[in-house]
PDB file of C-alpha atoms in Angstrom:
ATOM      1  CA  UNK A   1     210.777  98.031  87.522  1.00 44.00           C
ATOM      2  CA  UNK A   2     208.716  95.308  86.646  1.00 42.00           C
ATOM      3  CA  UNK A   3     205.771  95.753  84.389  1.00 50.00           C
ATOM      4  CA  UNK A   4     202.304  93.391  84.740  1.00 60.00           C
ATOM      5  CA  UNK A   5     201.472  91.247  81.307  1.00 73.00           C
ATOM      6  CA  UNK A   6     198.561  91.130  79.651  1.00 67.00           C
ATOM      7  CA  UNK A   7     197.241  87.880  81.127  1.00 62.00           C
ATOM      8  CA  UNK A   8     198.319  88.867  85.033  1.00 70.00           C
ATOM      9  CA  UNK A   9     196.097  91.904  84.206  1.00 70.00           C
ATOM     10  CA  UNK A  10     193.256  89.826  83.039  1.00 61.00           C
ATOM     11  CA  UNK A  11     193.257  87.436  85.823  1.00 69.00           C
ATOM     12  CA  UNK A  12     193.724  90.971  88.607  1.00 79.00           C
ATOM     13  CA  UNK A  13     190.582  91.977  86.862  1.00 82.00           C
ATOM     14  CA  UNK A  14     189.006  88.337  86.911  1.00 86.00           C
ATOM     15  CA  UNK A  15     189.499  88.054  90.317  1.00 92.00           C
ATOM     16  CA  UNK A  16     188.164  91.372  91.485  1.00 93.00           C
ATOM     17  CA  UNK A  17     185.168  90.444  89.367  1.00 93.00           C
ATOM     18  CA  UNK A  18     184.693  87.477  91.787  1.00 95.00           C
ATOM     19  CA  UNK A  19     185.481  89.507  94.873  1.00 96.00           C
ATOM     20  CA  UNK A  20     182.369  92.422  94.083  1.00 95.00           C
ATOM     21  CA  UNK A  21     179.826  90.066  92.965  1.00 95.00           C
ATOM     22  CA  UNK A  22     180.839  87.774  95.906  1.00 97.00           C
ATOM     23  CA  UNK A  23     181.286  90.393  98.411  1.00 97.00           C
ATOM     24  CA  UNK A  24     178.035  91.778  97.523  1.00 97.00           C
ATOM     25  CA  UNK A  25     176.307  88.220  97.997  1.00 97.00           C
ATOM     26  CA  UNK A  26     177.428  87.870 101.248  1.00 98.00           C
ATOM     27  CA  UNK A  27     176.574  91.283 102.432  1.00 98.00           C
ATOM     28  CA  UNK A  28     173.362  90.512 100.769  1.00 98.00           C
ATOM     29  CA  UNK A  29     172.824  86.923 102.919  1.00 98.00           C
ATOM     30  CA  UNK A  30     173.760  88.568 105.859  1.00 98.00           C
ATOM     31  CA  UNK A  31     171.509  91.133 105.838  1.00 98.00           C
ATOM     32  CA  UNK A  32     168.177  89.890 105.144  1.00 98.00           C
ATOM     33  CA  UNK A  33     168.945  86.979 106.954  1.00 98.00           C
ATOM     34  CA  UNK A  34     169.578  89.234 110.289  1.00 97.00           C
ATOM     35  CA  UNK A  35     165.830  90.350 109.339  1.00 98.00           C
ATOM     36  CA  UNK A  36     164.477  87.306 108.793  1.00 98.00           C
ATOM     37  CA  UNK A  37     165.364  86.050 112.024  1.00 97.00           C
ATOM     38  CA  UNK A  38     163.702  89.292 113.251  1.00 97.00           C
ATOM     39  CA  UNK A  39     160.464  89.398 111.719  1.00 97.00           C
ATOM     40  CA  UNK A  40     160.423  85.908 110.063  1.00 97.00           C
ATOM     41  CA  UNK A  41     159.184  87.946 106.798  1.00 97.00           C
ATOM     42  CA  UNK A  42     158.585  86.039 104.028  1.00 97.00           C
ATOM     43  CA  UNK A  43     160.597  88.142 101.523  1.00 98.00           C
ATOM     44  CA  UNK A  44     163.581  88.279 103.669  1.00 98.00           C
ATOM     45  CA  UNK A  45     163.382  84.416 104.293  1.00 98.00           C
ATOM     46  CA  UNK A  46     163.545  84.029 100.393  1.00 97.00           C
ATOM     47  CA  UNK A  47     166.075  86.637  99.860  1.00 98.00           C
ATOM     48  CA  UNK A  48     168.264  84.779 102.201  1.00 98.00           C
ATOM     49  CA  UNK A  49     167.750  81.616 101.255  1.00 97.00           C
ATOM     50  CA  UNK A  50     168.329  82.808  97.150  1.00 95.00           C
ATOM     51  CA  UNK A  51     171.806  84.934  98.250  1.00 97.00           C
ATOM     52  CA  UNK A  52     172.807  81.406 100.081  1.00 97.00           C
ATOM     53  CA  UNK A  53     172.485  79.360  97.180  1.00 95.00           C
ATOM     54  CA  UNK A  54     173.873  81.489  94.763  1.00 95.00           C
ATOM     55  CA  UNK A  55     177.324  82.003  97.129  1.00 97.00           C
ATOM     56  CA  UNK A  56     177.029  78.038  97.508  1.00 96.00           C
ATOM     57  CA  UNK A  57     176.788  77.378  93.783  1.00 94.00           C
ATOM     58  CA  UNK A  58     179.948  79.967  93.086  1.00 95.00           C
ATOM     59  CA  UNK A  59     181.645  78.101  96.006  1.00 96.00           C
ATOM     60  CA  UNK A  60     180.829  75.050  94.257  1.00 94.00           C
ATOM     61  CA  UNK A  61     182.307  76.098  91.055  1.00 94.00           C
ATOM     62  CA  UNK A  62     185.606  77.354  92.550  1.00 95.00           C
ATOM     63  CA  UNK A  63     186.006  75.486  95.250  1.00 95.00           C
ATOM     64  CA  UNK A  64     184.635  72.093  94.444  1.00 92.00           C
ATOM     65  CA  UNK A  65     186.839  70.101  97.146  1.00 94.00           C
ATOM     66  CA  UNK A  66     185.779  72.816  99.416  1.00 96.00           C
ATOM     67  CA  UNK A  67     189.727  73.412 100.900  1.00 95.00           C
ATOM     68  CA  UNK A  68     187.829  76.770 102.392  1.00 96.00           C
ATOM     69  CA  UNK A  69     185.361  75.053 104.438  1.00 96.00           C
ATOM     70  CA  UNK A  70     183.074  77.165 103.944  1.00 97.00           C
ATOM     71  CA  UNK A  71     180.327  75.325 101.819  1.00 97.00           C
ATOM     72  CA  UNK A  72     179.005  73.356 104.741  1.00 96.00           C
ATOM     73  CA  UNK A  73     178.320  76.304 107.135  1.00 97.00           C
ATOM     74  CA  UNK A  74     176.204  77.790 103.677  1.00 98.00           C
ATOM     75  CA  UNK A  75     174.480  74.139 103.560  1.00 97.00           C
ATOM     76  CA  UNK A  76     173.176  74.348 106.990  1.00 97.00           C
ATOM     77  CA  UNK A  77     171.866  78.273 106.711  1.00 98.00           C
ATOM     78  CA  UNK A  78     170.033  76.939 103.406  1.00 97.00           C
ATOM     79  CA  UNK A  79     168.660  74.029 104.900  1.00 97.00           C
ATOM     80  CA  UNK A  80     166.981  76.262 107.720  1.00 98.00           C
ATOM     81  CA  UNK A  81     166.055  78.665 105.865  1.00 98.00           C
ATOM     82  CA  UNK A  82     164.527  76.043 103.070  1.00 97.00           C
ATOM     83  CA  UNK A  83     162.705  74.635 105.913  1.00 97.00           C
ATOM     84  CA  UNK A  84     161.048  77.825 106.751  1.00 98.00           C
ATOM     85  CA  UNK A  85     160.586  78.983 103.031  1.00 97.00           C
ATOM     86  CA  UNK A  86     158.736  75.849 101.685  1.00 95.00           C
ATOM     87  CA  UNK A  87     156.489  76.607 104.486  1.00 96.00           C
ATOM     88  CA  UNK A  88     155.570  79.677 104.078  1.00 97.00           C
ATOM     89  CA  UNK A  89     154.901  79.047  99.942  1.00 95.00           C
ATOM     90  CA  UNK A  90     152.665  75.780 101.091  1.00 95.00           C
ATOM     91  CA  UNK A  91     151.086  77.724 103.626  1.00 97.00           C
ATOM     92  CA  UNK A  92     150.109  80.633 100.775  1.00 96.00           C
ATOM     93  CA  UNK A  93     148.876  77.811  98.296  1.00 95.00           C
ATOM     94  CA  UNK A  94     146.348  76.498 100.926  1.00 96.00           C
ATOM     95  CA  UNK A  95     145.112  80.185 101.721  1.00 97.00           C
ATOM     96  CA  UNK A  96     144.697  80.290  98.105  1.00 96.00           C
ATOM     97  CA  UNK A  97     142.590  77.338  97.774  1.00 96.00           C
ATOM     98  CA  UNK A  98     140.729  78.064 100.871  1.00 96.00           C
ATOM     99  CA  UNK A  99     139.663  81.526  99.499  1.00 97.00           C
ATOM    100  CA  UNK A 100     138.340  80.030  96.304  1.00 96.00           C
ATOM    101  CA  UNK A 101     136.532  76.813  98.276  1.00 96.00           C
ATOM    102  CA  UNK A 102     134.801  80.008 100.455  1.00 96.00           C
ATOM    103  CA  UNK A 103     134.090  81.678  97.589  1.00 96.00           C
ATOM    104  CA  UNK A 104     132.138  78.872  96.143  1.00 96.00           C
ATOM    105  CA  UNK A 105     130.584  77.998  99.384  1.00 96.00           C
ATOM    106  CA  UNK A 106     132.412  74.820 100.012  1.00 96.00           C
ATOM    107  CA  UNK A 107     132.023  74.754 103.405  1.00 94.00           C
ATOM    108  CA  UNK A 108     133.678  70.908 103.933  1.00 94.00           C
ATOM    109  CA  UNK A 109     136.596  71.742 101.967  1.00 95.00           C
ATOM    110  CA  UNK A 110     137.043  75.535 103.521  1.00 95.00           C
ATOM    111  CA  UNK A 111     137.511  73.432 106.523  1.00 93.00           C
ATOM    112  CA  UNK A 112     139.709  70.664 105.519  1.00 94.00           C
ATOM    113  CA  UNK A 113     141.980  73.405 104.015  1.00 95.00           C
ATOM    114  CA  UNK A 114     141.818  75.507 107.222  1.00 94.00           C
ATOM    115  CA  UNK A 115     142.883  72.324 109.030  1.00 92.00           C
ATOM    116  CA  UNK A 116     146.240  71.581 106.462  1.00 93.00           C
ATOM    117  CA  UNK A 117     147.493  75.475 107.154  1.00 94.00           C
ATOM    118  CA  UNK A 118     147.204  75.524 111.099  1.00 93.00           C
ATOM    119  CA  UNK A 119     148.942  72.587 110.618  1.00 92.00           C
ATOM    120  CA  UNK A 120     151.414  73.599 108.310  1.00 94.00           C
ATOM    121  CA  UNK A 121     151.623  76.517 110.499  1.00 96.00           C
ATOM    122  CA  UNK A 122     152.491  74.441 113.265  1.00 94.00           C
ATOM    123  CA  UNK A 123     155.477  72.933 111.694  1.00 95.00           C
ATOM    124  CA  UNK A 124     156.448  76.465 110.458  1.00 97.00           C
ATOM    125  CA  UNK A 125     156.578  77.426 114.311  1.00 98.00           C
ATOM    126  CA  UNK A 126     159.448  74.627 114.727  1.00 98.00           C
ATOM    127  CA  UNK A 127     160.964  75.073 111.458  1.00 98.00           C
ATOM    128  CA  UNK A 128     161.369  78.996 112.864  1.00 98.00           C
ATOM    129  CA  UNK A 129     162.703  78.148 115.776  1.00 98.00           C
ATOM    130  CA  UNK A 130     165.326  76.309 114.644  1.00 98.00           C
ATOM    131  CA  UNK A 131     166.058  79.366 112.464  1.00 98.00           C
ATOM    132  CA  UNK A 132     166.768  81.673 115.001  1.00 98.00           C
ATOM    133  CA  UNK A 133     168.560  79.136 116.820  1.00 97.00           C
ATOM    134  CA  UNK A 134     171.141  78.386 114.392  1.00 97.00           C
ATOM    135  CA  UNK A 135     171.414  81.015 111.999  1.00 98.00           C
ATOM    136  CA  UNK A 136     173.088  83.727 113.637  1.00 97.00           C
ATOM    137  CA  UNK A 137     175.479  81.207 114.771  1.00 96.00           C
ATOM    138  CA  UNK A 138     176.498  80.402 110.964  1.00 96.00           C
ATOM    139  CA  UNK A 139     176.313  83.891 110.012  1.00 97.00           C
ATOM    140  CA  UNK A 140     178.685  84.902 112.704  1.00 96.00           C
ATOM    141  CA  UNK A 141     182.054  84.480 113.603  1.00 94.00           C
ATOM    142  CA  UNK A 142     182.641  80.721 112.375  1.00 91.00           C
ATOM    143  CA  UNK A 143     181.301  82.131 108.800  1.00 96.00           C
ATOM    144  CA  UNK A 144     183.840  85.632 109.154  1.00 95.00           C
ATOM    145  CA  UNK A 145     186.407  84.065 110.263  1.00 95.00           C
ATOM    146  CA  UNK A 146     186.982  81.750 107.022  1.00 97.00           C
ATOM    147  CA  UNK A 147     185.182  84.317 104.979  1.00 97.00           C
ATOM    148  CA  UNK A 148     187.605  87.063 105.412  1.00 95.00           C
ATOM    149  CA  UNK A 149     191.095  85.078 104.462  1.00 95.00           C
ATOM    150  CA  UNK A 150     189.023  83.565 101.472  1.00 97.00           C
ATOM    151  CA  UNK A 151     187.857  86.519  99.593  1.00 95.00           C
ATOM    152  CA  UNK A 152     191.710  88.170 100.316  1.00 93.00           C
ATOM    153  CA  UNK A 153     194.213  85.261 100.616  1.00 93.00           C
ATOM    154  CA  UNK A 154     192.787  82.482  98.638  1.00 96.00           C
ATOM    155  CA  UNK A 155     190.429  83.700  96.073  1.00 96.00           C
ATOM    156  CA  UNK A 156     192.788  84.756  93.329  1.00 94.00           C
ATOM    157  CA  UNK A 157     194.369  81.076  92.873  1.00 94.00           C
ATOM    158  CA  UNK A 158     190.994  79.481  93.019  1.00 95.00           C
ATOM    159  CA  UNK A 159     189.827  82.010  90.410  1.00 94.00           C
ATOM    160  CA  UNK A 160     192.551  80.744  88.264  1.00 92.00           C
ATOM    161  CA  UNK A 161     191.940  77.101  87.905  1.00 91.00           C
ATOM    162  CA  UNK A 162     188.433  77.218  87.730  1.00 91.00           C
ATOM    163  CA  UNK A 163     186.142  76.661  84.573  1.00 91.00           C
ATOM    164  CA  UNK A 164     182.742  77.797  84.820  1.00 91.00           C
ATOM    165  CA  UNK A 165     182.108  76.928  81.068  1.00 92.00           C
ATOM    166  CA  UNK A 166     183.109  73.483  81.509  1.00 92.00           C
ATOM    167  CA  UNK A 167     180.855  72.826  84.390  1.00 92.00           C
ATOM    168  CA  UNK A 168     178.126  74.285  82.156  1.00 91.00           C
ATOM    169  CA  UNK A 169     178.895  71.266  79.863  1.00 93.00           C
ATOM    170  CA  UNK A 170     179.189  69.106  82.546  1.00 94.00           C
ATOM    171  CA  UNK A 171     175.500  70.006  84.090  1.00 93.00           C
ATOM    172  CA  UNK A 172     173.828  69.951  80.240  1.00 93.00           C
ATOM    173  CA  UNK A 173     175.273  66.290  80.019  1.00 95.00           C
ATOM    174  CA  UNK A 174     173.877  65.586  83.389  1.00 95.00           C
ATOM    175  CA  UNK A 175     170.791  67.342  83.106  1.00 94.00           C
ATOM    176  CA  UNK A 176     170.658  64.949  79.675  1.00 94.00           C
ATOM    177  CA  UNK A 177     171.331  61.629  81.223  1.00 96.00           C
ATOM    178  CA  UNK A 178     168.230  62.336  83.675  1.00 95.00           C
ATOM    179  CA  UNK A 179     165.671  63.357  81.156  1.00 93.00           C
ATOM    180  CA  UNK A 180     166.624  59.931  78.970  1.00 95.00           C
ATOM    181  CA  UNK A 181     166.678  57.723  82.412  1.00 96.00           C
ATOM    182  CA  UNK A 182     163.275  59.401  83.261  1.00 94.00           C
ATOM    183  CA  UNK A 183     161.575  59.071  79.954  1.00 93.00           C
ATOM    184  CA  UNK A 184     162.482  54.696  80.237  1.00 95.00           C
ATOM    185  CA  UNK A 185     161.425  54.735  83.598  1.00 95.00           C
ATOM    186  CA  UNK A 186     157.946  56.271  82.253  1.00 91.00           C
ATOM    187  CA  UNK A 187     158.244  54.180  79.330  1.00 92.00           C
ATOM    188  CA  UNK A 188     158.053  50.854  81.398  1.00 94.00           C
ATOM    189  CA  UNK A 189     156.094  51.759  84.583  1.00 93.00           C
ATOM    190  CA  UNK A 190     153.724  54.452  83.245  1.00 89.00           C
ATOM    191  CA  UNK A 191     153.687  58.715  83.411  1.00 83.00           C
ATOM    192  CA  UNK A 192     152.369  58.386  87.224  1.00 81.00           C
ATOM    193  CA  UNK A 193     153.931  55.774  88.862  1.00 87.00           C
ATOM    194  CA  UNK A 194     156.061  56.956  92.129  1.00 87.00           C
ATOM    195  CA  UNK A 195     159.735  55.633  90.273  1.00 92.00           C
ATOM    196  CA  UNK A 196     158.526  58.134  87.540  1.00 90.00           C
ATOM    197  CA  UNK A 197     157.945  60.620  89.614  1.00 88.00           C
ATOM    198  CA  UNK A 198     160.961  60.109  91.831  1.00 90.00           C
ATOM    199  CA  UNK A 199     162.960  60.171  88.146  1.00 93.00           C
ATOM    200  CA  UNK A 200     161.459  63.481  86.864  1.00 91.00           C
ATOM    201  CA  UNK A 201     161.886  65.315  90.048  1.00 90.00           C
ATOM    202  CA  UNK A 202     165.663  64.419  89.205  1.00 93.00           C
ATOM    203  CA  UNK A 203     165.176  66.122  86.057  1.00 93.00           C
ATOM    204  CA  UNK A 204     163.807  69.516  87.589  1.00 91.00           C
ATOM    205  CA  UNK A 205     166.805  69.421  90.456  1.00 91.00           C
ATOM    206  CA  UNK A 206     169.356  69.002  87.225  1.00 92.00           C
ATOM    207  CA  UNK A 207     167.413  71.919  85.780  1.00 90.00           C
ATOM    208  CA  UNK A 208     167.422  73.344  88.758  1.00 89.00           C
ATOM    209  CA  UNK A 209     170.895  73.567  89.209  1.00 91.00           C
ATOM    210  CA  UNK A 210     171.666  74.728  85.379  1.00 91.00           C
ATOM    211  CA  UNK A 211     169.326  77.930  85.798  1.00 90.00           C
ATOM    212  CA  UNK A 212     171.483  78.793  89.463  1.00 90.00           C
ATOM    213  CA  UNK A 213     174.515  78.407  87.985  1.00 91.00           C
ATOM    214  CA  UNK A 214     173.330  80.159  84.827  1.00 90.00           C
ATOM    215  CA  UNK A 215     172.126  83.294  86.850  1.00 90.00           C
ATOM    216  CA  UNK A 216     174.581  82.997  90.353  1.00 91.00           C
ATOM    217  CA  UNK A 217     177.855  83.155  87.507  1.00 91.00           C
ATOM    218  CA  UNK A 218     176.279  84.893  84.648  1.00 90.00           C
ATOM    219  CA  UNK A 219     179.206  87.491  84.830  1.00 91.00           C
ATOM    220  CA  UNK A 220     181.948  84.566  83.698  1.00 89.00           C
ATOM    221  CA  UNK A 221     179.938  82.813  81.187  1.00 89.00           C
ATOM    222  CA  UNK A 222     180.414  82.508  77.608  1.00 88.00           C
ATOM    223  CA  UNK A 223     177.198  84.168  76.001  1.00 83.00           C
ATOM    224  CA  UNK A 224     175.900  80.846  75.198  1.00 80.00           C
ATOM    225  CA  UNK A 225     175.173  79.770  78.407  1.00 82.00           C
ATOM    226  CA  UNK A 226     174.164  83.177  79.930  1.00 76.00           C
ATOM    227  CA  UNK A 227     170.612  82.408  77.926  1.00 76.00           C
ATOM    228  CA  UNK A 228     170.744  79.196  79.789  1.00 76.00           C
ATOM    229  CA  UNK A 229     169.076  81.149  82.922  1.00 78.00           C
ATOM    230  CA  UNK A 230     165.700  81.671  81.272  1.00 81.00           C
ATOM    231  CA  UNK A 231     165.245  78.328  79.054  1.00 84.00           C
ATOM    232  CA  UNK A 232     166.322  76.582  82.537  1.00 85.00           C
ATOM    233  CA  UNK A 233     163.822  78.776  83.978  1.00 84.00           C
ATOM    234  CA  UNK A 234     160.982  78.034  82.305  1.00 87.00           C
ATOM    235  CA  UNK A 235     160.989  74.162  82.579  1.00 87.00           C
ATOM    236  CA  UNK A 236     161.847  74.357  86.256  1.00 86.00           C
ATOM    237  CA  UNK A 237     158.846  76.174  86.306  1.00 86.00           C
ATOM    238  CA  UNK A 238     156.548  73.810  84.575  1.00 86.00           C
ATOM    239  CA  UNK A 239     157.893  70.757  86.802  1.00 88.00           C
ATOM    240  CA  UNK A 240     157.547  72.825  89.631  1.00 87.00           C
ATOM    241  CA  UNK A 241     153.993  72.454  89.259  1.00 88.00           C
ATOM    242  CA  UNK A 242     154.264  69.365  88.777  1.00 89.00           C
ATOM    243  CA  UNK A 243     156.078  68.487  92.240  1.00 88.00           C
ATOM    244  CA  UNK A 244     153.903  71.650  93.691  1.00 91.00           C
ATOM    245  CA  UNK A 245     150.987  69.138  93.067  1.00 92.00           C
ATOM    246  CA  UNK A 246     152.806  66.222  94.878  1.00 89.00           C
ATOM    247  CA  UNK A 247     154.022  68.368  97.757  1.00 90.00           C
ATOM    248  CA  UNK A 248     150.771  69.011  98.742  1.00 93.00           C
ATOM    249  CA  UNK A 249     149.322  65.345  98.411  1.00 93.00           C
ATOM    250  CA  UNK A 250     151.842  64.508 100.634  1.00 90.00           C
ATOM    251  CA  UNK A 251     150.690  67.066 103.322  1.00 91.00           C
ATOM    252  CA  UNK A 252     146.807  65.860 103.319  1.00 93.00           C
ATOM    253  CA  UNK A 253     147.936  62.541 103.756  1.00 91.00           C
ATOM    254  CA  UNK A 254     149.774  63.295 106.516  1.00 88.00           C
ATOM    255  CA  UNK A 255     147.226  64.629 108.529  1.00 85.00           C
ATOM    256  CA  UNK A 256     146.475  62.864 111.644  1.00 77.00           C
ATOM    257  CA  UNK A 257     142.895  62.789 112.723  1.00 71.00           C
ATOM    258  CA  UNK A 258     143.437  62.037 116.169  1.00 71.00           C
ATOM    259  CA  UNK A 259     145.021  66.072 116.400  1.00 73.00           C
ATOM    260  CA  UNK A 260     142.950  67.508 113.480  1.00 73.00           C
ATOM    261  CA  UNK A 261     139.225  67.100 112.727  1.00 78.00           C
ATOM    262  CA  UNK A 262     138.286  66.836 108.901  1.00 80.00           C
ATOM    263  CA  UNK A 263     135.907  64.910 106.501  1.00 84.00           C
ATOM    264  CA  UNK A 264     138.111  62.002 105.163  1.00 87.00           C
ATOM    265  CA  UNK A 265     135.657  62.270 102.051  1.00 91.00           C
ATOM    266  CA  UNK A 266     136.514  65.339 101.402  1.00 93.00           C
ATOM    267  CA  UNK A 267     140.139  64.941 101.462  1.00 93.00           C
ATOM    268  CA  UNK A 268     139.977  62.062  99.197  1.00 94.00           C
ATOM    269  CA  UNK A 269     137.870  64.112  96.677  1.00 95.00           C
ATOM    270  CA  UNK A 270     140.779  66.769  97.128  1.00 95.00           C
ATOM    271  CA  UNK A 271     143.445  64.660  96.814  1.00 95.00           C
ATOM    272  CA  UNK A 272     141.765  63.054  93.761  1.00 95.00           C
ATOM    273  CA  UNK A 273     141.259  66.347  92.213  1.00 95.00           C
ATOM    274  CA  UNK A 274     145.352  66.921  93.326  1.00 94.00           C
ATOM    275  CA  UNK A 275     146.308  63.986  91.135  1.00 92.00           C
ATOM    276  CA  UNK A 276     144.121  64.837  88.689  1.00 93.00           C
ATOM    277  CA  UNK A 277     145.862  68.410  88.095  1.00 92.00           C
ATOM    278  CA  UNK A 278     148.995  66.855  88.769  1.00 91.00           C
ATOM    279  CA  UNK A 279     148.581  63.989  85.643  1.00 89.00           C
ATOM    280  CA  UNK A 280     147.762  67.028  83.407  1.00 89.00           C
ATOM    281  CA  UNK A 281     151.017  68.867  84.340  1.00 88.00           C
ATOM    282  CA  UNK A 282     152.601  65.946  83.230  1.00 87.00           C
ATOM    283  CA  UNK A 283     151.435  64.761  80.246  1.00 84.00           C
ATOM    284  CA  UNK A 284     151.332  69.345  79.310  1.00 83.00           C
ATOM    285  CA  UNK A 285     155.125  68.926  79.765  1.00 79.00           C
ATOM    286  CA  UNK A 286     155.665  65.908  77.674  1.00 75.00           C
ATOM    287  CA  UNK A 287     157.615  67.978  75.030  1.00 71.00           C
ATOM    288  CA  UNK A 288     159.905  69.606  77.591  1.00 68.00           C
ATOM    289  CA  UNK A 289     161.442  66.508  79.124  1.00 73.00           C
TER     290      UNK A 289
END
């Protein structure tokens, strides 16, 4: 009779490890994205969308040639649910805004902010659409029937030659390289020019993608890089509200005036005062990036 070693016990145990925490994503995906097809709640839609990225970013690590197939079916339910996510958080920032211009009877901008969320709301309505269009489709039996053979035919070998440590080091060096490429490009052209902009939003993606993989596979990382979830955290944070800031410039100058009435005025005082909280952010942050 032949008796298991040491290191076929470790990798049986390894590889279950995988299994529960990726069994438990996927049950996780499946079921709040079932209800946010539903009711389109907003906790749901996030829930979703986080369970999504975090099974993409194991996939990513164990899988990186993707001989499952099963990243780009994940890809496409993120993308929808994204859609409807950045949405709803755009659509909560301008109620926000619109409760505090009320509150200090600023009628114009009550109403220019009234305009941006119905429509923001608008494209929500397509956005949602599209949701329960496609994602049952990619949570259903294209997504089970590569799912299943994964987890039990094909997970233990992929367990076994991947390195989740190593990508760590891999990411830090990247994340690296984009913080010293943004701070020349803000050396030459200035903190708010758009290719300094475009460079540090490259920095908070890079971030970005250090704090997922930090807390999606916390369970196989040395203890070093576990604390990489909040540090990673916090600075994707502070740029977030620095892109926040951009995000919505973006949206008031997209307003057409032949579908929405507003006081152009006012929008450029907004806008203005946009930038102006947006510059802050940046120079605040200096010492992070």
């Amino acid at each position: 009779m032949m008796t298991s070693t040491p290191a076929t016990r470790l990798h049986k145990d390894k590889s279950k490890q995988w299994h529960d925490v990726l069994s438990e994503l996927h049950d996780k995906f499946q079921q709040h994205g079932q209800r946010a097809v539903d009711t389109f709640d907003e906790e749901d839609v996030h829930q979703a969308r986080v369970n999504c990225r975090k099974l993409m970013t194991l996939l990513r690590i164990l899988d990186p040639n993707d001989t499952t197939e099963l990243l780009p079916l994940f890809k496409k339910a993120q993308k929808r649910l994204g859609k409807v996510r950045d949405e709803d958080v755009l659509i909560d920032a301008f109620k926000d805004r619109r409760k505090q211009a009320k509150n200090l009877d600023q009628d114009q901008l009550a109403k220019l902010l009234k305009a941006v969320i119905e429509e923001q709301k608008e494209h929500r309505r397509l956005y949602r659409k599209k949701l329960v269009s496609k994602l049952p489709k990619l949570q259903g039996k294209k997504l089970q029937k590569k799912w299943e053979p994964f987890l039990e035919q094909q997970l233990s070998e992929l367990v076994a030659t991947s390195d989740v440590n190593r990508l760590m080091r891999e990411l830090e060096i990247s994340y690296e390289q984009k913080k010293k490429h943004y701070r020349q490009i803000a050396k030459e052209h200035g903190l708010e020019a758009d290719d300094t902009l475009s460079a540090l939003h490259k920095v908070r993606i890079a971030a970005k993608e250090l704090r997922y993989t930090a807390e999606a596979a916390g369970f196989a990382l040395n203890a070093k890089f576990r604390e990489h979830e909040q540090v990673y955290k916090g600075i994707q944070k502070e740029l977030g509200h620095i892109n926040d800031r951009h995000v919505w410039i973006e949206a008031l100058e997209e307003l057409e005036p032949k579908r929405v009435k507003f006081d152009a005025d006012v929008r450029d005082e907004l806008i203005g005062e946009l930038r102006r909280e947006m510059n802050e952010a940046i120079h605040e942050n200096e010492r992070v990036i």
